[in-house]
DNA sequence: TTGCTCCTCACGTCACGTGAGGTGGC
DNA sequence: TTGCTCCTCACGTCACGTGAGGTGGC
């Protein structure tokens, strides 16, 4: 959805890495795995990324950090999402309706599993936060006791 | 707080591992790091764990999986919590009030940082869930379109 | 032409996984 | 005594980190 510009959007690896809070090594590693390849390369061999690549990188990081998926799981999630976004492309119009339904079913299933997982994580984090708050109350009590004893 | 029983609570490594959903290797690795040592060992060298060890293991896993801390960070958090729980012990009564205040301050700071981190994580997960739900709505729309077209 | 960024090996690290080969406990 | 579980090496793996030594682009 970023500007369909004249591919003047050529980002260097260091810039992309910094924007996503990762190292250049991470980007090279993702390329090695086939997870994220630069939009192009200079004649000299330097990688050039587009805005879409940055979005994909941020998505990878979200799935990794927030959801705890490993890179193989992330690859399959992204593959499904890629197929899904192909459904909007004209060249895809020739695919059979049955095939499209298949892809949709796959994406819906992944979506449902992820939603369930997020809800479990939210629940666990809520109770974790509750524990922390309860402990904080205890600490405040102890500090009050100590203050009363010491009269500092 | 588990029964102050006659130490008849001697769990084998496999049992402890299964309860926490980790491998025996993980328990040996934590011992190597000084993170979690068994309550005792048999003459033959087999590790024997107590209920308190299981609780500590579950705490380690919570900090690791849910909060994303590495084992070194977890070690320092647990060390602070250990010092905190020492405040209840009688032998600790001889410590100076200033020292106790110091420990309390440290634990309070860790608690506050963790609370902030949990809140950030909760926020990000909420918006992640929102995105998933929005996508699910889109998928349902597409499926409806497809059903109307195909009349399957 | 001078820096700064990039390149490709390639070995190191963290948190374990996975056998190999052997001893231990109910 | 027979299994099943445990033990200690020790090498493998995943997701990078970290130089070494060299070329590239504004």
Short mmCIF file of C-alpha atoms in Angstrom, two decimals, chain B:
data_model
loop_
_atom_site.label_atom_id
_atom_site.label_comp_id
_atom_site.label_asym_id
_atom_site.label_seq_id
_atom_site.Cartn_x
_atom_site.Cartn_y
_atom_site.Cartn_z
CA UNK B 1 4.54 -22.51 51.99
CA UNK B 2 4.40 -26.18 50.91
CA UNK B 3 4.18 -28.66 53.78
CA UNK B 4 7.20 -28.33 56.06
CA UNK B 5 7.16 -32.14 55.83
CA UNK B 6 9.93 -34.49 56.82
CA UNK B 7 11.71 -33.95 53.51
CA UNK B 8 9.89 -37.06 52.30
CA UNK B 9 9.18 -34.87 49.27
CA UNK B 10 11.95 -36.31 47.10
CA UNK B 11 11.13 -35.91 43.41
CA UNK B 12 13.15 -37.40 40.59
CA UNK B 13 14.41 -35.23 37.78
CA UNK B 14 12.04 -36.75 35.23
CA UNK B 15 9.01 -36.07 37.38
CA UNK B 16 9.98 -32.43 37.97
CA UNK B 17 10.74 -31.94 34.28
CA UNK B 18 7.39 -33.35 33.21
CA UNK B 19 5.49 -31.19 35.68
CA UNK B 20 7.08 -28.05 34.29
CA UNK B 21 6.97 -29.15 30.67
CA UNK B 22 10.74 -29.07 30.24
CA UNK B 23 13.41 -31.73 29.66
CA UNK B 24 15.78 -33.23 32.21
CA UNK B 25 18.56 -31.60 30.22
CA UNK B 26 17.05 -28.22 31.00
CA UNK B 27 17.17 -28.95 34.74
CA UNK B 28 20.81 -30.04 34.53
CA UNK B 29 21.61 -26.90 32.56
CA UNK B 30 19.95 -24.66 35.15
CA UNK B 31 21.96 -26.40 37.85
CA UNK B 32 25.16 -25.79 35.87
CA UNK B 33 24.29 -22.08 35.75
CA UNK B 34 23.52 -22.01 39.47
CA UNK B 35 19.91 -21.11 38.74
CA UNK B 36 18.26 -24.13 40.32
CA UNK B 37 19.93 -26.89 42.30
CA UNK B 38 18.22 -30.04 43.56
CA UNK B 39 17.42 -30.22 47.28
CA UNK B 40 19.71 -33.25 47.48
CA UNK B 41 21.36 -36.17 45.75
CA UNK B 42 21.33 -39.91 46.40
CA UNK B 43 24.62 -41.66 47.28
CA UNK B 44 24.67 -42.84 43.69
CA UNK B 45 24.47 -39.26 42.36
CA UNK B 46 20.82 -39.09 41.27
CA UNK B 47 19.21 -35.67 41.81
CA UNK B 48 16.33 -35.36 44.27
CA UNK B 49 14.08 -32.28 44.16
CA UNK B 50 11.68 -30.80 46.72
CA UNK B 51 8.34 -29.09 46.08
CA UNK B 52 10.01 -25.72 46.51
CA UNK B 53 12.32 -26.52 43.63
CA UNK B 54 9.32 -27.14 41.39
CA UNK B 55 7.88 -23.75 42.35
CA UNK B 56 11.19 -22.09 41.52
CA UNK B 57 11.34 -23.88 38.18
CA UNK B 58 7.83 -22.75 37.29
CA UNK B 59 8.82 -19.19 38.23
CA UNK B 60 11.89 -19.39 35.99
CA UNK B 61 9.77 -20.62 33.08
CA UNK B 62 7.22 -17.87 33.61
CA UNK B 63 9.90 -15.18 33.52
CA UNK B 64 11.46 -16.77 30.46
CA UNK B 65 8.47 -17.64 28.30
CA UNK B 66 6.01 -14.96 29.30
CA UNK B 67 8.39 -12.05 29.85
CA UNK B 68 11.21 -12.99 27.50
CA UNK B 69 14.06 -12.54 30.00
CA UNK B 70 17.30 -14.41 29.43
CA UNK B 71 18.67 -16.71 32.12
CA UNK B 72 21.11 -14.12 33.45
CA UNK B 73 18.35 -11.57 34.00
CA UNK B 74 16.22 -14.26 35.61
CA UNK B 75 19.07 -15.14 37.96
CA UNK B 76 19.27 -11.56 39.21
CA UNK B 77 15.50 -11.27 39.62
CA UNK B 78 15.40 -14.51 41.60
CA UNK B 79 18.36 -13.37 43.69
CA UNK B 80 16.45 -10.22 44.63
CA UNK B 81 13.34 -12.23 45.45
CA UNK B 82 15.41 -14.60 47.56
CA UNK B 83 16.86 -11.71 49.56
CA UNK B 84 13.32 -10.38 49.93
CA UNK B 85 11.99 -13.64 51.33
CA UNK B 86 14.96 -13.68 53.71
CA UNK B 87 13.48 -10.58 55.31
CA UNK B 88 10.90 -12.87 56.93
CA UNK B 89 13.47 -15.21 58.43
CA UNK B 90 14.52 -14.83 62.05
CA UNK B 91 18.24 -15.06 61.43
CA UNK B 92 17.85 -12.04 59.26
CA UNK B 93 16.56 -9.97 62.20
CA UNK B 94 20.14 -9.03 62.99
CA UNK B 95 20.51 -7.15 59.72
CA UNK B 96 20.43 -3.40 60.03
CA UNK B 97 17.28 -1.48 59.14
CA UNK B 98 19.24 0.44 56.52
CA UNK B 99 20.22 -2.83 54.83
CA UNK B 100 16.61 -4.00 54.89
CA UNK B 101 15.48 -0.73 53.35
CA UNK B 102 18.11 -1.19 50.64
CA UNK B 103 16.81 -4.65 49.78
CA UNK B 104 13.23 -3.43 49.77
CA UNK B 105 14.15 -0.56 47.46
CA UNK B 106 15.84 -2.95 45.06
CA UNK B 107 12.90 -5.31 44.97
CA UNK B 108 10.44 -2.45 44.54
CA UNK B 109 12.40 -1.13 41.59
CA UNK B 110 12.47 -4.52 39.89
CA UNK B 111 8.76 -4.87 40.55
CA UNK B 112 8.01 -1.50 39.01
CA UNK B 113 10.09 -2.18 35.90
CA UNK B 114 8.42 -5.52 35.41
CA UNK B 115 4.96 -4.02 35.84
CA UNK B 116 5.76 -1.43 33.16
CA UNK B 117 7.03 -4.14 30.86
CA UNK B 118 3.93 -6.27 31.37
CA UNK B 119 1.70 -3.30 30.58
CA UNK B 120 3.60 -2.61 27.36
CA UNK B 121 3.27 -6.25 26.39
CA UNK B 122 -0.44 -6.23 27.20
CA UNK B 123 -0.97 -3.16 25.04
CA UNK B 124 0.89 -4.64 22.10
CA UNK B 125 -0.97 -7.94 22.40
CA UNK B 126 -4.31 -6.13 22.54
CA UNK B 127 -3.63 -4.29 19.32
CA UNK B 128 -2.25 -7.47 17.76
CA UNK B 129 -5.52 -9.18 18.65
CA UNK B 130 -7.45 -6.26 17.19
CA UNK B 131 -5.59 -6.67 13.91
CA UNK B 132 -6.33 -10.39 13.86
CA UNK B 133 -10.03 -9.75 14.42
CA UNK B 134 -10.16 -7.14 11.66
CA UNK B 135 -8.51 -9.60 9.30
CA UNK B 136 -10.92 -12.33 10.35
CA UNK B 137 -13.80 -10.04 9.39
CA UNK B 138 -12.25 -9.48 5.95
CA UNK B 139 -11.77 -13.20 5.44
CA UNK B 140 -15.41 -13.85 6.36
CA UNK B 141 -16.47 -11.25 3.78
CA UNK B 142 -14.35 -12.87 1.08
CA UNK B 143 -15.76 -16.27 1.95
CA UNK B 144 -19.29 -14.88 1.65
CA UNK B 145 -18.46 -13.37 -1.77
CA UNK B 146 -17.01 -16.66 -2.92
CA UNK B 147 -20.03 -18.60 -1.68
CA UNK B 148 -22.40 -16.23 -3.53
CA UNK B 149 -20.38 -16.50 -6.76
CA UNK B 150 -19.98 -20.26 -6.73
CA UNK B 151 -23.31 -21.20 -5.20
CA UNK B 152 -21.53 -24.27 -3.88
#
